Tab-separated table of C-alpha atoms in Angstrom:
chain	number	residue	atom	x	y	z
A	282	ILE	CA	305.686	255.154	106.367
A	283	ASN	CA	304.908	253.212	109.506
A	284	ALA	CA	306.142	249.613	110.548
A	285	GLU	CA	302.850	248.881	110.595
A	286	TYR	CA	302.012	250.011	106.473
A	287	MET	CA	305.336	248.160	105.361
A	288	GLY	CA	304.890	244.547	106.904
A	289	HIS	CA	301.908	244.563	104.968
A	290	LEU	CA	304.555	246.215	101.898
A	291	LEU	CA	306.044	243.585	102.597
A	292	SER	CA	303.526	240.431	102.294
A	293	VAL	CA	302.681	242.313	98.878
A	294	TYR	CA	306.606	241.489	97.502
A	295	PHE	CA	306.476	237.881	98.781
A	296	PHE	CA	303.132	236.651	98.031
A	297	SER	CA	302.953	238.438	94.589
A	298	MET	CA	306.899	236.648	93.911
A	299	LYS	CA	305.177	233.217	95.300
A	300	THR	CA	302.115	233.594	93.362
A	301	ARG	CA	302.677	235.593	89.894
A	302	ASN	CA	299.514	237.496	90.288
A	303	VAL	CA	300.009	240.499	91.715
A	304	SER	CA	296.128	241.727	91.036
A	305	PHE	CA	295.826	239.556	93.487
A	306	ALA	CA	298.756	240.010	95.218
A	307	VAL	CA	297.347	244.299	95.615
A	308	LYS	CA	294.068	243.052	95.947
A	309	LYS	CA	295.035	241.282	99.528
A	310	PHE	CA	296.996	244.335	99.831
A	311	CYS	CA	294.058	246.486	99.797
A	312	GLN	CA	292.204	244.369	101.789
A	313	SER	CA	294.963	244.172	104.522
A	314	ARG	CA	295.520	248.323	105.384
A	315	LEU	CA	291.403	247.131	105.905
A	316	ASN	CA	290.944	245.466	107.929
A	317	SER	CA	294.073	247.538	109.825
A	318	SER	CA	292.299	250.206	110.062
A	319	SER	CA	288.796	248.819	110.381
A	320	ASN	CA	290.610	247.682	113.665
A	321	ARG	CA	292.458	250.355	114.553
A	322	GLU	CA	289.631	252.507	113.977
A	323	ASN	CA	287.692	250.080	117.191
A	324	VAL	CA	289.522	250.500	118.729
A	325	LEU	CA	289.899	253.440	118.774
A	326	SER	CA	286.218	254.239	119.451
A	327	LEU	CA	285.868	251.665	122.495
A	328	ILE	CA	288.617	253.676	123.897
A	329	LYS	CA	285.780	256.766	122.741
A	330	ASN	CA	282.660	255.432	124.321
A	331	ARG	CA	284.417	254.265	127.642
A	332	GLN	CA	281.902	255.323	130.397
A	333	GLU	CA	284.323	256.715	133.330
A	334	PHE	CA	284.428	255.069	137.071
A	335	THR	CA	283.996	252.155	134.783
A	336	THR	CA	284.975	248.652	133.906
A	337	MET	CA	286.475	248.447	130.600
A	338	GLN	CA	284.090	246.470	127.735
A	339	SER	CA	285.353	243.326	127.789
A	340	ASP	CA	287.299	244.042	124.194
A	341	PHE	CA	289.380	245.525	126.276
A	342	TYR	CA	290.055	241.718	128.048
A	343	THR	CA	289.643	239.207	125.650
A	344	SER	CA	290.410	240.312	121.926
A	345	ASP	CA	293.316	239.520	119.972
A	346	THR	CA	293.104	242.609	118.129
A	347	VAL	CA	293.253	245.001	121.783
A	348	TYR	CA	296.441	242.613	123.124
A	349	ASN	CA	298.122	243.152	120.414
A	350	TYR	CA	298.423	247.330	120.307
A	351	ASP	CA	298.653	246.261	124.028
A	352	LEU	CA	301.859	244.403	122.961
A	353	ARG	CA	302.853	247.403	120.534
A	354	HIS	CA	302.673	250.443	122.395
A	355	ILE	CA	302.040	249.829	125.909
A	356	TRP	CA	304.416	246.843	126.690
A	357	ARG	CA	307.275	248.034	123.964
A	358	LYS	CA	307.448	252.356	124.269
A	359	THR	CA	307.442	252.153	128.017
A	360	TRP	CA	310.025	250.967	131.017
A	361	LEU	CA	309.679	247.987	132.387
A	362	PHE	CA	310.805	246.368	135.422
A	363	ALA	CA	313.710	243.359	134.400
A	364	ALA	CA	315.283	242.482	136.947
A	365	PHE	CA	317.466	243.767	139.940
A	366	SER	CA	321.218	244.973	139.980
A	367	LEU	CA	322.154	242.083	141.697
A	368	GLN	CA	321.334	239.250	139.415
A	369	ILE	CA	324.305	240.327	137.632
A	370	PRO	CA	327.588	241.594	140.369
A	371	ASN	CA	330.286	240.418	137.884
A	372	ALA	CA	331.585	241.713	134.297
A	373	GLY	CA	330.177	239.584	131.815
A	374	ASP	CA	326.813	238.454	133.454
A	375	TYR	CA	323.727	237.902	131.907
A	376	VAL	CA	320.118	237.603	132.886
A	377	VAL	CA	317.099	236.779	128.820
A	378	TYR	CA	314.096	238.677	129.334
A	379	LYS	CA	311.216	237.964	126.834
A	380	VAL	CA	307.517	239.522	126.820
A	381	GLU	CA	306.560	237.703	123.621
A	382	SER	CA	308.232	237.970	120.262
A	383	ASP	CA	311.101	240.428	122.698
A	384	SER	CA	314.272	239.914	124.887
A	385	LEU	CA	316.902	241.682	125.930
A	386	ILE	CA	319.957	240.612	127.294
A	387	ILE	CA	321.577	242.148	130.106
A	388	VAL	CA	324.649	242.646	130.407
A	389	ARG	CA	326.682	243.843	132.945
A	390	CYS	CA	329.368	245.316	130.430
A	391	ASP	CA	333.388	245.983	131.656
A	392	ASP	CA	333.260	248.904	132.565
A	393	GLY	CA	330.695	247.688	135.294
A	394	LYS	CA	327.347	249.833	133.492
A	395	ILE	CA	324.175	247.790	133.242
A	396	ARG	CA	323.099	247.508	129.565
A	397	ALA	CA	320.200	245.755	126.977
A	398	TYR	CA	320.285	244.748	123.787
A	399	PHE	CA	317.717	242.908	121.710
A	400	ASN	CA	318.215	239.301	122.179
A	401	THR	CA	318.240	239.172	117.776
A	402	CYS	CA	321.797	237.887	115.526
A	403	ARG	CA	322.199	240.839	113.545
A	404	HIS	CA	322.587	237.701	111.193
A	405	ARG	CA	319.963	235.896	109.907
A	406	GLY	CA	317.676	237.085	113.225
A	407	SER	CA	318.233	233.745	115.297
A	408	ILE	CA	318.079	234.177	119.047
A	409	ILE	CA	321.223	234.311	121.150
A	410	CYS	CA	320.532	233.628	123.792
A	411	GLN	CA	317.274	231.059	125.741
A	412	PRO	CA	315.016	233.317	128.198
A	413	SER	CA	316.487	233.351	131.788
A	414	ASP	CA	315.739	234.583	135.199
A	415	GLU	CA	318.466	232.703	135.563
A	416	THR	CA	322.717	234.306	135.702
A	417	LYS	CA	324.970	233.267	133.101
A	418	GLN	CA	328.010	234.179	132.649
A	419	ALA	CA	329.576	234.999	129.115
A	420	HIS	CA	332.682	236.131	128.197
A	421	ARG	CA	331.209	236.991	124.003
A	422	PHE	CA	328.004	236.032	123.157
A	423	VAL	CA	327.961	233.437	119.934
A	424	CYS	CA	324.287	232.998	118.101
A	425	PRO	CA	323.919	229.125	117.870
A	426	TYR	CA	323.415	229.106	113.926
A	427	HIS	CA	326.528	230.478	112.183
A	428	GLN	CA	328.770	230.823	114.801
A	429	TRP	CA	328.660	234.713	115.037
A	430	SER	CA	329.915	236.174	118.358
A	431	TYR	CA	329.863	239.872	120.360
A	432	GLY	CA	331.509	241.078	122.852
A	433	ARG	CA	330.262	242.527	125.956
A	434	ASP	CA	329.169	245.782	124.606
A	435	GLY	CA	327.212	244.657	121.484
A	436	LYS	CA	329.768	244.365	119.030
A	437	LEU	CA	329.815	241.801	116.749
A	438	LEU	CA	333.970	240.014	117.374
A	439	PHE	CA	333.539	237.774	114.450
A	440	ALA	CA	331.822	236.547	111.212
A	441	ARG	CA	333.351	233.890	109.153
A	442	ASP	CA	332.883	233.715	105.138
A	443	MET	CA	331.661	236.849	104.563
A	444	GLY	CA	334.371	238.347	102.242
A	445	PRO	CA	336.337	241.772	102.052
A	446	THR	CA	334.335	244.231	102.112
A	447	PHE	CA	332.360	242.944	104.971
A	448	ASP	CA	332.323	245.810	107.684
A	449	LYS	CA	332.016	244.574	110.821
A	450	ASP	CA	331.561	247.830	112.721
A	451	LYS	CA	328.048	248.147	111.555
A	452	PHE	CA	327.016	244.694	112.479
A	453	GLY	CA	326.389	244.701	116.238
A	454	LEU	CA	323.920	243.844	118.740
A	455	HIS	CA	320.986	246.610	118.521
A	456	GLU	CA	320.803	247.620	121.785
A	457	ALA	CA	317.396	248.733	123.922
A	458	HIS	CA	317.191	251.530	126.443
A	459	CYS	CA	317.823	250.778	130.402
A	460	GLU	CA	317.983	252.535	133.083
A	461	VAL	CA	319.292	251.636	136.348
A	462	VAL	CA	318.048	253.023	139.635
A	463	SER	CA	318.562	251.537	143.584
A	464	GLY	CA	319.249	248.130	142.415
A	465	LEU	CA	316.456	247.810	139.984
A	466	ILE	CA	316.315	247.783	136.108
A	467	PHE	CA	314.223	248.790	133.721
A	468	VAL	CA	314.140	248.397	130.005
A	469	CYS	CA	312.748	249.632	127.301
A	470	LEU	CA	311.935	247.572	124.345
A	471	ILE	CA	312.162	249.821	120.910
A	472	PRO	CA	315.986	251.027	119.884
A	473	LYS	CA	318.427	253.064	121.638
A	474	SER	CA	317.789	255.146	118.244
A	475	GLU	CA	314.392	256.151	118.956
A	476	VAL	CA	312.346	257.730	121.957
A	477	PRO	CA	310.373	256.040	125.382
A	478	MET	CA	306.820	256.655	126.230
A	479	PHE	CA	307.894	258.467	128.856
A	480	ASP	CA	311.262	260.468	130.421
A	481	PHE	CA	313.009	258.521	133.121
A	482	ALA	CA	314.791	260.725	135.278
A	483	PRO	CA	311.153	262.248	137.643
A	484	ALA	CA	310.969	258.412	138.402
A	485	ARG	CA	315.027	258.464	139.503
A	486	LYS	CA	314.239	260.876	141.453
A	487	MET	CA	311.205	260.380	144.158
A	488	ILE	CA	312.913	256.318	143.671
A	489	GLU	CA	315.713	256.866	144.962
A	490	VAL	CA	314.494	257.786	147.710
A	491	GLN	CA	312.680	256.086	149.240
A	492	ALA	CA	314.669	253.141	147.956
A	493	ASP	CA	317.977	254.384	148.521
A	494	PRO	CA	317.697	252.974	152.801
A	495	HIS	CA	316.744	249.550	151.682
A	496	ARG	CA	320.502	248.806	149.466
A	497	PHE	CA	318.819	246.658	147.092
A	498	GLU	CA	322.306	247.619	144.594
A	499	ASP	CA	324.565	245.772	147.102
A	500	LEU	CA	323.490	244.239	150.605
A	501	THR	CA	320.521	242.701	148.538
A	502	LYS	CA	320.291	239.257	147.825
A	503	ILE	CA	317.559	237.421	146.493
A	504	ALA	CA	316.363	234.762	149.154
A	505	TYR	CA	313.542	232.584	147.081
A	506	THR	CA	311.695	233.220	143.558
A	507	ASP	CA	308.519	231.994	142.829
A	508	HIS	CA	306.880	231.605	139.423
A	509	PHE	CA	303.398	230.939	138.527
A	510	GLU	CA	301.068	231.745	135.381
A	511	CYS	CA	297.545	233.071	136.113
A	512	LYS	CA	294.830	232.985	133.495
A	513	ALA	CA	293.578	236.531	133.225
A	514	ASN	CA	295.128	239.187	131.156
A	515	TRP	CA	297.760	241.224	132.594
A	516	LYS	CA	295.395	244.473	133.042
A	517	LEU	CA	292.952	242.156	135.087
A	518	VAL	CA	296.431	241.744	137.046
A	519	TYR	CA	297.289	244.947	138.019
A	520	GLU	CA	293.546	246.423	138.299
A	521	ASN	CA	294.061	243.930	141.324
A	522	ASN	CA	296.270	245.514	142.499
A	523	ARG	CA	295.193	248.490	142.775
A	524	GLU	CA	292.249	248.767	145.054
A	525	CYS	CA	291.949	247.129	148.511
A	526	TYR	CA	287.470	247.104	148.397
A	527	HIS	CA	288.567	242.940	147.786
A	528	CYS	CA	291.488	242.343	150.538
A	529	ALA	CA	287.871	242.533	153.715
A	530	GLY	CA	287.003	239.172	152.170
A	531	GLY	CA	290.005	238.074	149.929
A	532	HIS	CA	293.221	238.378	152.209
A	533	PRO	CA	292.512	238.135	155.622
A	534	GLU	CA	296.028	237.753	156.426
A	535	TYR	CA	296.659	240.600	154.330
A	536	ILE	CA	294.962	242.772	156.020
A	537	ARG	CA	295.967	241.693	159.660
A	538	SER	CA	299.312	244.019	159.458
A	539	ASN	CA	297.943	246.810	156.393
A	540	PHE	CA	295.999	250.090	157.303
A	541	ASP	CA	294.567	249.525	153.748
A	542	LEU	CA	291.472	248.663	153.904
A	543	ALA	CA	290.718	251.358	156.377
A	544	PHE	CA	292.481	254.635	154.083
A	545	SER	CA	289.645	256.020	151.438
A	546	TYR	CA	290.057	257.875	148.471
A	547	PHE	CA	288.400	262.593	148.530
A	548	ASP	CA	287.994	265.352	147.415
A	549	ASP	CA	290.746	267.629	149.038
A	550	GLY	CA	288.974	270.312	148.213
A	551	HIS	CA	290.608	271.866	145.727
A	552	GLY	CA	289.744	269.513	142.488
A	553	ASN	CA	293.050	267.167	143.712
A	554	VAL	CA	291.404	263.008	144.534
A	555	THR	CA	294.305	262.056	147.312
A	556	ARG	CA	294.359	258.921	149.500
A	557	GLY	CA	293.899	258.957	153.358
A	558	LEU	CA	291.637	257.832	156.621
A	559	ALA	CA	288.534	257.560	155.152
A	560	SER	CA	286.625	259.756	158.429
A	561	ASP	CA	284.011	258.018	158.922
A	562	HIS	CA	286.724	255.109	160.230
A	563	PRO	CA	285.977	254.067	163.821
A	564	ARG	CA	289.591	253.968	164.615
A	565	LYS	CA	290.264	257.264	162.546
A	566	GLU	CA	291.576	259.517	165.752
A	567	GLU	CA	293.520	256.777	167.178
A	568	ILE	CA	294.726	255.216	163.819
A	569	GLU	CA	295.832	258.433	163.063
A	570	GLN	CA	297.954	259.300	166.065
A	571	HIS	CA	299.556	256.076	165.835
A	572	MET	CA	300.656	257.268	162.006
A	573	ASN	CA	301.046	260.874	162.635
A	574	GLN	CA	303.723	258.826	165.611
A	575	CYS	CA	305.508	256.360	162.975
A	576	THR	CA	305.874	259.710	159.658
A	577	GLU	CA	306.840	262.032	162.535
A	578	ARG	CA	309.985	259.088	164.089
A	579	TRP	CA	311.020	258.937	160.696
A	580	LYS	CA	311.159	261.987	159.171
A	581	LYS	CA	313.851	262.782	162.383
A	582	LEU	CA	315.685	260.265	161.033
A	583	GLY	CA	316.102	261.783	157.775
A	584	PHE	CA	313.536	259.472	155.017
A	585	GLU	CA	310.431	260.588	153.097
A	586	CYS	CA	307.346	259.511	153.879
A	587	SER	CA	303.486	259.706	152.256
A	588	PRO	CA	300.447	257.645	152.640
A	589	ASP	CA	298.761	259.053	149.249
A	590	SER	CA	299.056	256.668	146.246
A	591	ASN	CA	298.829	259.235	143.475
A	592	PHE	CA	300.532	258.444	140.021
A	593	PRO	CA	302.980	261.811	139.914
A	594	GLY	CA	304.040	263.235	135.848
A	595	ASP	CA	303.544	260.345	133.728
A	596	GLY	CA	301.341	258.947	135.692
A	597	TRP	CA	303.955	255.481	135.836
A	598	TYR	CA	304.843	255.631	138.935
A	599	ARG	CA	305.241	256.049	142.719
A	600	ALA	CA	306.422	255.859	146.085
A	601	SER	CA	305.594	256.185	149.634
A	602	ARG	CA	306.480	254.037	152.838
A	603	MET	CA	303.685	252.778	154.681
A	604	PRO	CA	303.411	252.761	159.036
A	605	LEU	CA	301.731	250.126	159.417
A	606	ARG	CA	299.555	248.482	161.780
A	607	LYS	CA	300.464	249.292	165.611
A	608	GLY	CA	302.483	246.949	167.006
A	609	TRP	CA	303.813	244.475	163.518
A	610	VAL	CA	307.620	245.848	162.286
A	611	THR	CA	307.440	243.836	158.945
A	612	GLU	CA	303.728	242.225	156.979
A	613	CYS	CA	302.855	238.976	158.572
A	614	GLN	CA	300.459	237.527	160.776
A	615	GLU	CA	301.153	238.231	163.736
A	616	PRO	CA	301.808	240.782	165.741
A	617	ASP	CA	305.609	241.865	167.040
A	618	LYS	CA	307.164	239.325	164.873
A	619	TYR	CA	309.720	239.151	161.854
A	620	TYR	CA	311.145	237.060	160.201
A	621	SER	CA	314.756	237.406	159.400
A	622	GLU	CA	317.881	238.897	162.217
A	623	LYS	CA	318.999	241.241	159.914
A	624	ILE	CA	318.557	244.714	158.998
A	625	MET	CA	317.926	245.888	155.366
A	626	GLY	CA	321.018	248.207	154.103
A	627	ASN	CA	321.040	251.721	156.307
A	628	LEU	CA	317.442	251.578	157.437
A	629	PRO	CA	318.302	252.754	161.582
A	630	GLU	CA	315.720	250.642	163.694
A	631	ARG	CA	312.682	247.924	162.162
A	632	ASP	CA	310.208	250.000	162.993
A	633	MET	CA	309.885	251.454	158.774
A	634	GLY	CA	306.941	250.266	157.843
A	635	SER	CA	305.916	249.726	154.707
A	636	MET	CA	308.683	250.775	151.660
A	637	ARG	CA	306.480	250.168	148.595
A	638	ILE	CA	306.754	250.840	144.300
A	639	HIS	CA	304.817	250.920	141.663
A	640	THR	CA	305.185	250.562	138.341
A	641	LEU	CA	303.394	250.762	135.146
A	642	PRO	CA	302.474	248.832	133.364
A	643	ASN	CA	304.956	245.590	135.125
A	644	TRP	CA	306.055	246.170	139.044
A	645	TRP	CA	304.794	246.038	142.557
A	646	ILE	CA	307.170	245.500	145.508
A	647	HIS	CA	307.550	245.553	149.589
A	648	ALA	CA	309.880	246.344	151.834
A	649	SER	CA	310.341	245.951	155.355
A	650	HIS	CA	312.663	246.606	157.801
A	651	ASP	CA	313.948	242.862	157.279
A	652	HIS	CA	312.484	241.771	153.893
A	653	ALA	CA	311.846	242.491	150.140
A	654	VAL	CA	308.765	240.725	148.313
A	655	SER	CA	308.880	241.624	144.676
A	656	ALA	CA	306.076	241.041	141.824
A	657	ARG	CA	307.383	241.495	138.425
A	658	LEU	CA	304.158	240.471	135.935
A	659	THR	CA	304.585	239.996	131.759
A	660	PRO	CA	301.827	239.047	129.758
A	661	THR	CA	302.338	235.887	127.299
A	662	SER	CA	298.498	235.657	126.016
A	663	LYS	CA	295.567	237.218	125.799
A	664	ARG	CA	294.363	235.525	129.123
A	665	THR	CA	297.615	234.447	130.660
A	666	THR	CA	300.452	235.977	132.747
A	667	ALA	CA	303.823	235.389	134.008
A	668	LEU	CA	304.026	236.200	137.678
A	669	LYS	CA	307.885	237.109	138.664
A	670	ILE	CA	307.867	237.285	142.538
A	671	ASP	CA	311.314	237.278	144.764
A	672	TRP	CA	311.795	237.544	149.202
A	673	LEU	CA	314.936	239.524	149.169
A	674	VAL	CA	316.820	240.001	152.477
A	675	HIS	CA	320.392	241.037	153.105
A	676	LYS	CA	323.280	239.714	151.864
A	677	ASP	CA	324.724	238.257	155.399
A	678	ALA	CA	321.708	237.000	156.603
A	679	VAL	CA	322.036	233.259	156.741
A	680	GLU	CA	318.905	230.251	156.528
A	681	GLY	CA	318.550	228.597	158.690
A	682	LYS	CA	320.139	230.412	161.791
A	683	ASP	CA	319.291	234.262	160.757
A	684	TYR	CA	315.147	233.511	158.883
A	685	ASN	CA	313.901	230.243	157.664
A	686	ILE	CA	312.074	230.725	153.844
A	687	GLU	CA	309.189	228.584	154.585
A	688	GLU	CA	307.462	230.923	156.836
A	689	MET	CA	308.722	233.875	154.968
A	690	VAL	CA	307.486	233.161	152.089
A	691	ALA	CA	304.295	231.730	153.689
A	692	PHE	CA	302.126	234.793	154.022
A	693	TRP	CA	302.371	236.538	150.213
A	694	LYS	CA	301.904	233.229	149.159
A	695	VAL	CA	298.733	233.071	150.515
A	696	THR	CA	298.608	236.434	149.227
A	697	ASN	CA	299.318	236.045	146.026
A	698	GLU	CA	297.035	232.625	145.951
A	699	GLN	CA	293.568	234.424	146.819
A	700	ASP	CA	295.237	237.311	144.615
A	701	LYS	CA	295.445	235.016	140.938
A	702	ILE	CA	291.527	232.995	141.500
A	703	LEU	CA	289.926	236.845	142.233
A	704	ALA	CA	291.947	237.901	138.893
A	705	GLU	CA	291.535	233.986	137.199
A	706	ARG	CA	287.458	234.092	137.940
A	707	ASN	CA	286.796	238.219	137.175
A	708	HIS	CA	288.348	237.186	133.431
A	709	LEU	CA	285.941	234.355	132.696
A	710	GLY	CA	283.712	236.156	134.434
A	711	CYS	CA	284.882	239.244	131.155
A	712	GLU	CA	284.442	236.674	128.841
A	713	SER	CA	281.143	236.109	129.209
A	714	ASN	CA	278.392	236.693	127.183
A	715	ALA	CA	276.851	238.502	129.204
A	716	TYR	CA	278.992	240.858	130.853
A	717	LYS	CA	278.609	244.073	130.300
A	718	PRO	CA	281.342	247.185	132.228
A	719	GLY	CA	280.434	248.296	135.941
A	720	PRO	CA	279.871	251.433	138.038
A	721	LEU	CA	283.571	251.580	140.315
A	722	SER	CA	283.783	253.033	144.017
A	723	PHE	CA	285.171	256.064	144.255
A	724	ARG	CA	286.009	255.708	148.019
A	725	LYS	CA	287.586	252.824	147.141
A	726	GLU	CA	288.813	251.982	143.376
A	727	SER	CA	289.743	255.249	142.696
A	728	GLY	CA	292.972	253.535	142.137
A	729	VAL	CA	292.029	251.081	139.509
A	730	GLU	CA	289.937	254.484	137.816
A	731	ARG	CA	294.220	256.127	137.958
A	732	PHE	CA	294.918	253.251	136.383
A	733	ILE	CA	292.705	252.807	133.484
A	734	GLN	CA	292.929	256.203	132.718
A	735	TRP	CA	296.804	256.233	132.314
A	736	TYR	CA	296.604	252.930	129.851
A	737	LEU	CA	293.831	254.211	127.875
A	738	ARG	CA	295.308	257.344	127.755
A	739	ASN	CA	298.789	256.083	125.822
A	740	LEU	CA	296.820	253.779	124.158
A	741	LYS	CA	295.642	256.088	122.320
A	742	THR	CA	298.585	258.124	122.403
A	743	GLY	CA	300.479	254.933	120.634
A	744	LEU	CA	297.580	254.428	118.482
A	745	LEU	CA	297.140	258.072	116.682
A	746	GLY	CA	300.463	258.655	116.742
A	747	ILE	CA	300.788	261.425	118.135
A	748	LYS	CA	300.971	263.020	122.252
A	749	SER	CA	298.360	262.876	124.295
A	750	THR	CA	297.297	266.242	126.801
A	751	GLU	CA	294.640	264.360	128.650
A	752	GLN	CA	294.588	264.248	132.138
A	753	PRO	CA	293.381	261.960	134.457
A	754	ILE	CA	290.242	263.055	135.691
A	755	ILE	CA	289.897	262.026	139.096
A	756	THR	CA	285.637	262.825	140.355
A	757	GLN	CA	282.628	261.677	143.361
A	758	GLN	CA	280.563	262.864	140.511
A	759	LEU	CA	281.794	260.738	138.086
A	760	ALA	CA	281.563	258.077	140.242
A	761	ASP	CA	277.817	258.868	140.665
A	762	LYS	CA	276.947	259.289	137.003
A	763	ALA	CA	278.090	255.893	137.006
A	764	ALA	CA	276.855	254.045	138.910
A	765	LEU	CA	273.152	255.434	138.731
A	766	ILE	CA	273.750	254.734	134.764
A	767	TYR	CA	275.479	251.321	135.949
């Protein structure tokens, strides 16, 4: 019996007790089960009927039913970036990360390890701490309702007037999955007794290679944080991140330092789709020479480099180091300029390109030699997404001396505002009665297709209750077919 079924069963019981009408309650139960089954079959039908290399049907962006399934099968079962370990450096330091009805207390325990506990009291369910990204300190966690108190290790320490047979050891806080890699905290919104959708180990290996040199865990601090709401479904926000087809008209500042416009997807001749310099780019040889020089120099310094944007394994993570345009050493509008005098972590020089990590469904980071910019997104409704943007610098960098806050944040504030407007316009269009799925560009939007396939595959896995063995199918032929149909 799954949780959904039990929920319906309990609702019938309480309704029958309230109304004293068992037959009506049973009828109501049967109708709710029928509606639930119908909703599930409708979404599975949408998944089945979606044409490769087209945008998804509008229901995936605008339906309450789909949004609730997203929360249940994507956001509660996959790995989510929650915070940086530098935010909770001392025993008892904690932050609270909230995703809709679930929130986690992420705390550094007395043994130095970081753990995550569901923010719900084991007595009558009250939340214990107010959700906040602000670092707070606690000797113990006390529920404000009846003062049940919990230790930093989640164990119940005090519960008054519960009688001589009450066993405190059975009522500790429910622990959630929590993994820390290179100073990055990832959580999964299911109890530790359940298994996350993906094994974290392969992601750890790839992320460590790229992130370790930046020393996010011990040589970095957050210099500035920006919170804002984007009035668009979370998938449209991430889809926008997975392509730069819009960059020429949408991000004139961003493309001054980045090569994204020069890249296209192509078939390597062995059935694999990869991302590289477009063969017809007018400056292909010049750009290729510069990129090769950068990557060869970095390899000699002991750094792995890859401009490939494919997502390996279960498809939820990637990490790479990308050369910036010749003359640029950080993401900004002018060559030979940088924002902080202090070089981050163990980086040996300023010209270290842009290190990038993406994890689905909610995070990405761009890190140069002098600063890093992190973007965490969290759904707040079917049509709104909360974004938290952090700017990080070396922990010893002094504001006003080593870096200027206004100058450093300007580049990505402009870019984020541009993306916000684009995603919000996209969502408004998807709500129109005239909206129909349109074709995606194989050359420029294969990243969007890969994200959509990842999302649909895992949504289907959740709805059917079985692990899907389907692999992403990304080909020029599918894109051409979609263009002809639509």
